[in-house]
Short mmCIF file of C-alpha atoms and ligand atoms in Angstrom, two decimals:
data_model
loop_
_atom_site.label_atom_id
_atom_site.label_comp_id
_atom_site.label_asym_id
_atom_site.label_seq_id
_atom_site.Cartn_x
_atom_site.Cartn_y
_atom_site.Cartn_z
CA UNK A 1 -13.67 29.44 -47.70
CA UNK A 2 -13.31 31.02 -51.16
CA UNK A 3 -13.87 27.94 -53.21
CA UNK A 4 -12.37 24.52 -53.74
CA UNK A 5 -9.25 25.73 -55.52
CA UNK A 6 -7.14 22.58 -55.54
CA UNK A 7 -8.29 19.18 -56.53
CA UNK A 8 -7.87 16.67 -53.66
CA UNK A 9 -5.98 13.52 -54.54
CA UNK A 10 -8.27 10.63 -53.54
CA UNK A 11 -5.80 7.86 -54.30
CA UNK A 12 -5.29 7.13 -50.57
CA UNK A 13 -8.95 7.59 -49.67
CA UNK A 14 -9.64 3.94 -49.01
CA UNK A 15 -13.00 2.97 -47.57
CA UNK A 16 -12.16 0.61 -44.72
CA UNK A 17 -14.72 -1.45 -42.81
CA UNK A 18 -15.55 -0.58 -39.22
CA UNK A 19 -12.95 -2.06 -36.89
CA UNK A 20 -13.84 -5.47 -35.56
CA UNK A 21 -11.07 -7.16 -33.59
CA UNK A 22 -11.21 -10.78 -32.42
CA UNK A 23 -11.47 -11.63 -28.74
CA UNK A 24 -8.03 -13.04 -28.02
CA UNK A 25 -6.79 -14.49 -24.77
CA UNK A 26 -3.32 -12.97 -24.55
CA UNK A 27 -1.14 -15.53 -22.78
CA UNK A 28 2.15 -14.49 -24.36
CA UNK A 29 4.92 -12.25 -22.99
CA UNK A 30 2.68 -9.15 -23.17
CA UNK A 31 0.51 -7.36 -23.83
CA UNK A 32 -1.95 -9.16 -21.58
CA UNK A 33 -5.69 -8.56 -21.54
CA UNK A 34 -6.89 -5.50 -19.70
CA UNK A 35 -9.26 -5.86 -16.77
CA UNK A 36 -12.89 -4.96 -17.66
CA UNK A 37 -12.81 -2.10 -15.17
CA UNK A 38 -9.70 -0.75 -16.91
CA UNK A 39 -11.52 -0.85 -20.26
CA UNK A 40 -14.40 1.06 -18.69
CA UNK A 41 -12.04 3.68 -17.29
CA UNK A 42 -10.42 4.16 -20.73
CA UNK A 43 -13.76 5.28 -22.15
CA UNK A 44 -14.48 7.96 -19.50
CA UNK A 45 -14.99 11.60 -20.49
CA UNK A 46 -11.84 13.38 -21.52
CA UNK A 47 -10.65 16.38 -19.50
CA UNK A 48 -7.67 18.65 -20.09
CA UNK A 49 -4.21 17.71 -18.89
CA UNK A 50 -4.22 20.62 -16.40
CA UNK A 51 -7.83 20.13 -15.28
CA UNK A 52 -8.03 20.05 -11.46
CA UNK A 53 -9.74 16.65 -11.66
CA UNK A 54 -6.90 15.31 -13.76
CA UNK A 55 -4.30 16.71 -11.37
CA UNK A 56 -6.08 14.91 -8.54
CA UNK A 57 -5.89 11.69 -10.54
CA UNK A 58 -2.15 12.21 -11.16
CA UNK A 59 -1.51 12.45 -7.42
CA UNK A 60 -3.53 9.30 -6.75
CA UNK A 61 -1.71 7.30 -9.43
CA UNK A 62 1.68 8.41 -8.13
CA UNK A 63 0.77 7.30 -4.62
CA UNK A 64 -0.57 3.94 -5.85
CA UNK A 65 2.57 3.40 -7.93
CA UNK A 66 4.62 3.91 -4.75
CA UNK A 67 2.48 1.19 -3.16
CA UNK A 68 2.97 -1.39 -5.93
CA UNK A 69 6.69 -0.68 -6.06
CA UNK A 70 6.99 -0.48 -2.26
CA UNK A 71 8.88 2.78 -2.37
CA UNK A 72 8.60 6.23 -0.82
CA UNK A 73 10.31 7.84 -3.83
CA UNK A 74 8.81 11.27 -4.39
CA UNK A 75 9.74 11.09 -8.08
CA UNK A 76 7.39 8.32 -9.21
CA UNK A 77 5.48 8.96 -12.45
CA UNK A 78 4.07 7.23 -15.52
CA UNK A 79 6.20 8.19 -18.54
CA UNK A 80 4.25 8.68 -21.78
CA UNK A 81 5.28 5.78 -23.97
CA UNK A 82 5.82 2.05 -23.64
CA UNK A 83 8.30 0.31 -21.34
CA UNK A 84 11.21 1.15 -23.61
CA UNK A 85 10.47 4.87 -23.16
CA UNK A 86 10.94 4.60 -19.39
CA UNK A 87 13.98 2.38 -19.93
CA UNK A 88 15.45 5.07 -22.15
CA UNK A 89 14.42 7.80 -19.69
CA UNK A 90 16.20 5.94 -16.87
CA UNK A 91 19.46 5.86 -18.82
CA UNK A 92 19.19 9.25 -20.52
CA UNK A 93 18.76 10.98 -17.16
CA UNK A 94 21.10 8.97 -14.93
CA UNK A 95 24.03 8.34 -17.27
CA UNK A 96 26.52 10.94 -18.46
CA UNK A 97 28.92 10.44 -21.35
CA UNK A 98 31.94 8.45 -20.20
CA UNK A 99 30.19 6.85 -17.19
CA UNK A 100 30.98 3.18 -16.74
CA UNK A 101 27.69 1.27 -16.88
CA UNK A 102 27.72 -2.40 -15.92
CA UNK A 103 24.82 -4.46 -17.27
CA UNK A 104 23.78 -7.96 -16.27
CA UNK A 105 23.18 -9.62 -19.62
CA UNK A 106 21.32 -12.92 -19.32
CA UNK A 107 18.67 -12.32 -21.97
CA UNK A 108 17.32 -10.02 -24.66
CA UNK A 109 16.44 -7.06 -22.45
CA UNK A 110 19.89 -6.88 -20.88
CA UNK A 111 21.17 -6.51 -24.45
CA UNK A 112 18.71 -3.65 -24.98
CA UNK A 113 20.00 -1.88 -21.86
CA UNK A 114 23.56 -2.12 -23.23
CA UNK A 115 22.49 -0.72 -26.59
CA UNK A 116 20.58 2.17 -25.06
CA UNK A 117 23.32 3.04 -22.54
CA UNK A 118 25.93 3.13 -25.32
CA UNK A 119 23.77 5.62 -27.26
CA UNK A 120 23.99 8.01 -24.27
CA UNK A 121 27.79 7.80 -24.30
CA UNK A 122 28.23 5.22 -21.54
CA UNK A 123 31.31 3.06 -21.33
CA UNK A 124 29.33 -0.20 -21.26
CA UNK A 125 30.67 -3.31 -19.53
CA UNK A 126 28.85 -6.62 -19.54
CA UNK A 127 28.34 -9.22 -16.86
CA UNK A 128 27.19 -12.28 -18.77
CA UNK A 129 25.27 -15.41 -17.88
CA UNK A 130 23.60 -18.01 -20.13
CA UNK A 131 19.98 -17.17 -21.01
CA UNK A 132 17.75 -18.59 -18.26
CA UNK A 133 20.28 -18.21 -15.42
CA UNK A 134 20.58 -15.40 -12.87
CA UNK A 135 23.41 -13.57 -11.08
CA UNK A 136 24.39 -14.33 -7.49
CA UNK A 137 25.72 -11.62 -5.14
CA UNK A 138 29.30 -12.92 -5.37
CA UNK A 139 29.27 -12.52 -9.16
CA UNK A 140 27.85 -9.03 -8.81
CA UNK A 141 30.49 -8.14 -6.20
CA UNK A 142 33.30 -9.27 -8.55
CA UNK A 143 31.73 -7.23 -11.36
CA UNK A 144 31.54 -4.10 -9.19
CA UNK A 145 35.12 -4.59 -7.95
CA UNK A 146 36.47 -5.12 -11.49
CA UNK A 147 34.59 -2.41 -13.35
CA UNK A 148 33.81 0.21 -10.64
CA UNK A 149 30.67 1.31 -12.51
CA UNK A 150 28.65 4.45 -11.91
CA UNK A 151 25.52 2.40 -12.55
CA UNK A 152 24.58 -1.30 -12.46
CA UNK A 153 21.60 -2.34 -14.59
CA UNK A 154 19.71 -5.57 -13.95
CA UNK A 155 16.53 -7.09 -15.36
CA UNK A 156 14.39 -8.33 -12.49
CA UNK A 157 12.10 -10.45 -14.68
CA UNK A 158 13.72 -11.43 -18.00
CA UNK A 159 10.76 -11.80 -20.35
CA UNK A 160 12.95 -13.49 -22.96
CA UNK A 161 14.08 -16.30 -20.63
CA UNK A 162 11.53 -16.58 -17.79
CA UNK A 163 14.17 -16.09 -15.07
CA UNK A 164 13.63 -14.03 -11.93
CA UNK A 165 16.72 -12.25 -10.58
CA UNK A 166 17.00 -12.64 -6.76
CA UNK A 167 17.67 -9.22 -5.24
CA UNK A 168 18.91 -9.92 -1.70
CA UNK A 169 22.18 -8.17 -0.93
CA UNK A 170 22.71 -6.53 -4.32
CA UNK A 171 21.56 -3.02 -3.35
CA UNK A 172 23.86 -2.93 -0.32
CA UNK A 173 26.80 -3.96 -2.48
CA UNK A 174 26.02 -1.14 -4.89
CA UNK A 175 25.99 1.37 -2.01
CA UNK A 176 29.39 0.06 -0.85
CA UNK A 177 30.77 0.67 -4.34
CA UNK A 178 28.97 4.04 -4.68
CA UNK A 179 27.10 2.78 -7.70
CA UNK A 180 23.49 3.45 -8.71
CA UNK A 181 21.27 0.37 -8.99
CA UNK A 182 18.80 0.28 -11.88
CA UNK A 183 16.19 -2.50 -11.94
CA UNK A 184 13.87 -3.28 -14.87
CA UNK A 185 10.55 -4.37 -13.34
CA UNK A 186 8.54 -4.47 -16.58
CA UNK A 187 7.40 -8.09 -16.16
CA UNK A 188 7.47 -8.22 -12.36
CA UNK A 189 5.56 -5.14 -11.15
CA UNK A 190 2.14 -6.17 -9.87
CA UNK A 191 2.79 -9.90 -10.31
CA UNK A 192 5.91 -10.79 -8.36
CA UNK A 193 7.25 -9.43 -5.03
CA UNK A 194 9.05 -6.13 -5.57
CA UNK A 195 10.45 -4.18 -2.61
CA UNK A 196 12.36 -1.31 -4.16
CA UNK A 197 13.31 0.57 -0.98
CA UNK A 198 14.16 -2.55 1.02
CA UNK A 199 16.40 -3.64 -1.88
CA UNK A 200 18.05 -0.18 -2.12
CA UNK A 201 17.11 0.20 -5.78
CA UNK A 202 17.76 3.74 -7.04
CA UNK A 203 16.04 3.63 -10.44
CA UNK A 204 13.25 1.44 -11.71
CA UNK A 205 10.77 1.41 -14.57
CA UNK A 206 7.93 -0.77 -15.76
CA UNK A 207 5.15 -0.90 -18.35
CA UNK A 208 1.36 -0.97 -18.21
CA UNK A 209 0.68 -3.95 -20.48
CA UNK A 210 2.02 -6.82 -18.36
CA UNK A 211 0.98 -7.59 -14.77
CA UNK A 212 -0.83 -4.25 -14.40
CA UNK A 213 -3.52 -5.43 -16.90
CA UNK A 214 -3.66 -2.20 -18.90
CA UNK A 215 -3.12 -1.60 -22.60
CA UNK A 216 0.43 -0.63 -23.64
CA UNK A 217 1.10 3.11 -23.61
CA UNK A 218 2.40 4.24 -20.22
CA UNK A 219 5.64 3.31 -18.51
CA UNK A 220 6.00 3.94 -14.77
CA UNK A 221 9.40 5.33 -13.69
CA UNK A 222 10.73 5.96 -10.21
CA UNK A 223 13.93 7.73 -9.16
CA UNK A 224 15.30 7.66 -5.62
CA UNK A 225 17.30 10.45 -3.97
CA UNK A 226 20.67 9.20 -5.23
CA UNK A 227 19.38 9.05 -8.80
CA UNK A 228 17.87 12.53 -8.48
CA UNK A 229 21.18 13.85 -7.14
CA UNK A 230 22.89 12.43 -10.23
CA UNK A 231 20.29 14.11 -12.46
CA UNK A 232 20.51 17.46 -10.66
CA UNK A 233 24.32 17.53 -10.79
CA UNK A 234 24.69 16.68 -14.48
CA UNK A 235 27.33 18.61 -16.38
CA UNK A 236 25.42 18.21 -19.65
CA UNK A 237 21.73 18.53 -20.38
CA UNK A 238 19.80 15.29 -20.80
CA UNK A 239 20.29 14.46 -24.49
CA UNK A 240 16.61 13.71 -25.06
CA UNK A 241 14.12 16.57 -24.70
CA UNK A 242 10.97 14.43 -24.50
CA UNK A 243 12.40 12.20 -21.78
CA UNK A 244 14.23 14.88 -19.76
CA UNK A 245 12.87 14.19 -16.28
CA UNK A 246 14.04 17.56 -14.95
CA UNK A 247 11.41 19.03 -17.34
CA UNK A 248 8.73 16.30 -17.15
CA UNK A 249 9.07 16.34 -13.35
CA UNK A 250 7.80 19.92 -13.28
CA UNK A 251 4.47 18.76 -14.70
CA UNK A 252 4.17 15.87 -12.22
CA UNK A 253 5.54 17.95 -9.29
CA UNK A 254 4.29 21.11 -7.54
CA UNK A 255 4.75 23.45 -10.53
CA UNK A 256 2.34 21.66 -12.92
CA UNK A 257 4.15 23.26 -15.84
CA UNK A 258 3.11 22.02 -19.28
CA UNK A 259 5.76 19.87 -20.93
CA UNK A 260 3.81 17.59 -23.27
CA UNK A 261 0.15 16.63 -23.35
CA UNK A 262 -0.31 13.65 -21.04
CA UNK A 263 -2.19 10.69 -22.59
CA UNK A 264 -5.32 11.43 -20.56
CA UNK A 265 -7.39 8.29 -21.06
CA UNK A 266 -4.43 5.96 -20.63
CA UNK A 267 -3.87 7.62 -17.28
CA UNK A 268 -7.47 6.80 -16.34
CA UNK A 269 -6.73 3.19 -17.25
CA UNK A 270 -3.57 3.06 -15.17
CA UNK A 271 -5.29 4.57 -12.14
CA UNK A 272 -8.01 1.93 -12.31
CA UNK A 273 -5.46 -0.86 -12.73
CA UNK A 274 -3.54 0.35 -9.68
CA UNK A 275 -6.76 0.71 -7.69
CA UNK A 276 -7.52 -2.94 -8.47
CA UNK A 277 -4.15 -3.97 -7.05
CA UNK A 278 -4.67 -1.89 -3.91
CA UNK A 279 -8.08 -3.51 -3.39
CA UNK A 280 -6.61 -7.00 -3.79
CA UNK A 281 -3.48 -6.35 -1.71
CA UNK A 282 0.03 -7.09 -2.93
CA UNK A 283 0.64 -10.37 -1.11
CA UNK A 284 -2.66 -11.86 -2.28
CA UNK A 285 -1.86 -10.80 -5.80
CA UNK A 286 1.67 -12.20 -5.75
CA UNK A 287 0.51 -15.49 -4.21
CA UNK A 288 -2.19 -15.80 -6.87
CA UNK A 289 0.44 -15.42 -9.61
CA UNK A 290 2.60 -18.11 -7.99
CA UNK A 291 -0.30 -20.55 -7.49
CA UNK A 292 -1.47 -20.24 -11.10
CA UNK A 293 2.09 -20.54 -12.44
CA UNK A 294 2.61 -23.72 -10.40
CA UNK A 295 -0.63 -25.12 -11.78
CA UNK A 296 0.68 -24.39 -15.29
CA UNK A 297 4.06 -26.02 -14.60
CA UNK A 298 2.39 -29.17 -13.27
CA UNK A 299 0.01 -29.31 -16.22
CA UNK A 300 2.89 -28.88 -18.66
CA UNK A 301 4.80 -31.71 -16.95
CA UNK A 302 1.71 -33.95 -17.40
CA UNK A 303 1.93 -33.18 -21.13
CA UNK A 304 5.61 -34.14 -21.11
CA UNK A 305 6.75 -30.51 -21.40
CA UNK A 306 9.56 -29.24 -19.17
CA UNK A 307 10.56 -25.69 -18.23
CA UNK A 308 13.74 -23.95 -19.35
CA UNK A 309 14.45 -22.29 -15.97
CA UNK A 310 15.23 -24.12 -12.72
CA UNK A 311 12.23 -23.96 -10.38
CA UNK A 312 14.02 -21.81 -7.79
CA UNK A 313 14.54 -18.99 -10.31
CA UNK A 314 11.37 -19.41 -12.35
CA UNK A 315 9.24 -16.36 -12.99
CA UNK A 316 5.54 -16.79 -12.10
CA UNK A 317 4.38 -14.19 -14.63
CA UNK A 318 6.23 -15.70 -17.63
CA UNK A 319 7.11 -19.33 -18.22
CA UNK A 320 9.52 -20.59 -20.86
CA UNK A 321 8.20 -24.06 -21.73
CA UNK A 322 10.57 -26.37 -23.60
CA UNK A 323 9.38 -27.33 -27.08
CA UNK A 324 9.46 -31.16 -27.34
CA UNK A 325 11.73 -32.63 -30.03
CA UNK A 326 10.19 -32.68 -33.47
CA UNK A 327 7.45 -30.16 -32.65
CA UNK A 328 7.13 -27.02 -34.80
CA UNK A 329 7.02 -24.27 -32.13
CA UNK A 330 5.62 -21.58 -34.42
CA UNK A 331 3.09 -24.04 -35.86
CA UNK A 332 1.72 -24.62 -32.35
CA UNK A 333 1.43 -20.86 -31.73
CA UNK A 334 -0.46 -20.44 -35.02
CA UNK A 335 -2.74 -23.40 -34.21
CA UNK A 336 -3.66 -21.98 -30.81
CA UNK A 337 -4.42 -18.57 -32.30
CA UNK A 338 -6.45 -19.85 -35.23
CA UNK A 339 -8.44 -22.49 -33.37
CA UNK A 340 -8.76 -21.17 -29.83
CA UNK A 341 -8.02 -17.42 -30.03
CA UNK A 342 -5.16 -17.96 -27.58
CA UNK A 343 -1.88 -16.13 -28.05
CA UNK A 344 1.37 -17.56 -26.72
CA UNK A 345 4.77 -16.64 -28.16
CA UNK A 346 7.74 -18.47 -29.59
CA UNK A 347 11.23 -18.06 -28.12
CA UNK A 348 13.37 -15.02 -28.81
CA UNK A 349 17.07 -14.77 -29.78
CA UNK A 350 19.09 -17.71 -28.40
CA UNK A 351 15.87 -19.48 -27.37
CA UNK A 352 14.13 -19.20 -30.76
CA UNK A 353 12.60 -22.57 -31.67
CA UNK A 354 13.51 -24.00 -28.24
CA UNK A 355 10.79 -22.58 -25.97
CA UNK A 356 7.31 -21.15 -25.88
CA UNK A 357 6.76 -18.07 -23.77
CA UNK A 358 3.57 -18.31 -21.75
CA UNK A 359 2.42 -15.34 -19.71
CA UNK A 360 0.00 -15.45 -16.80
CA UNK A 361 -0.07 -11.76 -15.99
CA UNK A 362 -2.43 -9.67 -13.88
CA UNK A 363 -6.07 -10.22 -14.89
CA UNK A 364 -5.00 -13.20 -17.02
CA UNK A 365 -3.45 -15.03 -14.08
CA UNK A 366 -6.51 -17.22 -13.43
CA UNK A 367 -7.00 -20.96 -13.00
CA UNK A 368 -9.58 -21.14 -15.80
CA UNK A 369 -7.05 -19.71 -18.26
CA UNK A 370 -4.46 -22.30 -17.23
CA UNK A 371 -6.92 -25.16 -17.77
CA UNK A 372 -8.03 -23.77 -21.13
CA UNK A 373 -4.47 -23.32 -22.35
CA UNK A 374 -3.42 -26.81 -21.26
CA UNK A 375 -6.39 -28.39 -23.04
CA UNK A 376 -5.72 -26.36 -26.18
CA UNK A 377 -2.00 -27.15 -26.06
CA UNK A 378 -2.79 -30.88 -25.84
CA UNK A 379 -4.85 -30.61 -29.02
CA UNK A 380 -2.12 -28.57 -30.69
CA UNK A 381 0.52 -31.17 -29.89
CA UNK A 382 -1.67 -33.93 -31.28
CA UNK A 383 -2.03 -31.95 -34.53
CA UNK A 384 1.42 -30.32 -34.88
CA UNK A 385 3.62 -32.94 -33.15
N1 PLP B 1 12.00 -4.71 -20.43
C1 PLP B 1 11.42 -5.92 -20.37
C2 PLP B 1 11.89 -6.92 -19.36
C3 PLP B 1 10.39 -6.26 -21.27
O1 PLP B 1 9.83 -7.46 -21.22
C4 PLP B 1 9.99 -5.30 -22.22
C5 PLP B 1 8.93 -5.62 -23.19
O2 PLP B 1 8.47 -6.72 -23.31
C6 PLP B 1 10.62 -4.05 -22.23
C7 PLP B 1 11.62 -3.80 -21.33
C8 PLP B 1 10.23 -3.02 -23.25
O3 PLP B 1 8.91 -2.63 -23.10
P1 PLP B 1 8.00 -2.14 -24.34
O4 PLP B 1 7.91 -3.26 -25.32
O5 PLP B 1 6.69 -1.84 -23.66
O6 PLP B 1 8.62 -0.93 -24.91
#
């Protein structure tokens, strides 16, 4: 270098302390805490995104994702980004301008699907239900008959309401109406029974930071044959270069063509998280989530706190607990964080001020966490009630 020609502006050169984050127990709607083995995997040596060892890891993660989703879909990959990236990828690739897209809107994330689909030129139609309720097959059948959509979008586990959408019969109806079925499994994958192929789901996506016990940053996406046929027969290019799965698929498929640099260490984390699920076995994992959720519901009832969703449709990974009259819901959240390092969340949208959202997801779905939260909540109610 010739010399220091220009003077550097130091006005933004702040001297910050070394990072020191508190140890929180994340019992809100996500992120949840990562498993210690996932944290260990995150810190492993970096390799290149085309390194043979990394390619081996990619294949393993794809196979394990097929296991947790219960699908044989060849196109099953982790999209780089959070859940919304895979949500957007699902729509960007499988919707063409002018397509009628029918969305089940019974919470915040159904609204997000409508918004995203409209940005890709869809003719969006809504099937609405109050927040906390679910759709039955007859309602879906009427919706399909009335709107004749190219795609039906449903949220399996509505994180804003705590409702679990039953899936029996819906996929077959969609096939009868020649309609693609998209299912958001962000808050169900790895915590609640999901049988994509048995349910005839064509498109699904999820996120790492909920029941998979990873940090946020990757978003699994799977496309079945009917969805791939739609993608391959598009008249127009996918209107989003980064999320164009016909390009990204060449990196995750046989060609291994560079598209963008995969987040290497996050992929280590995901592989470890999936390995943990395979070791445990899906049924054991699902039953554990149900048992701990039931323990929470009983403990809440003992404190005089009800649940927003009817038991039959209640989501084990995320409970919406009704805020008792006269209690400051946000005050309780702040009290739990400040005094016990426990995060739960207040209600969203229509349920703001009415519920708390309590997550028992993946590694955090443990009896000791339920007992701790209930004891802390009792103290909080005594102070904030
Ligand atoms: N879908 C559902 C059901 C969710 O709960 C979330 C996030 O909480 C998303 C989509 C979006 O995921 P992300 O926040 O990771 O982008």
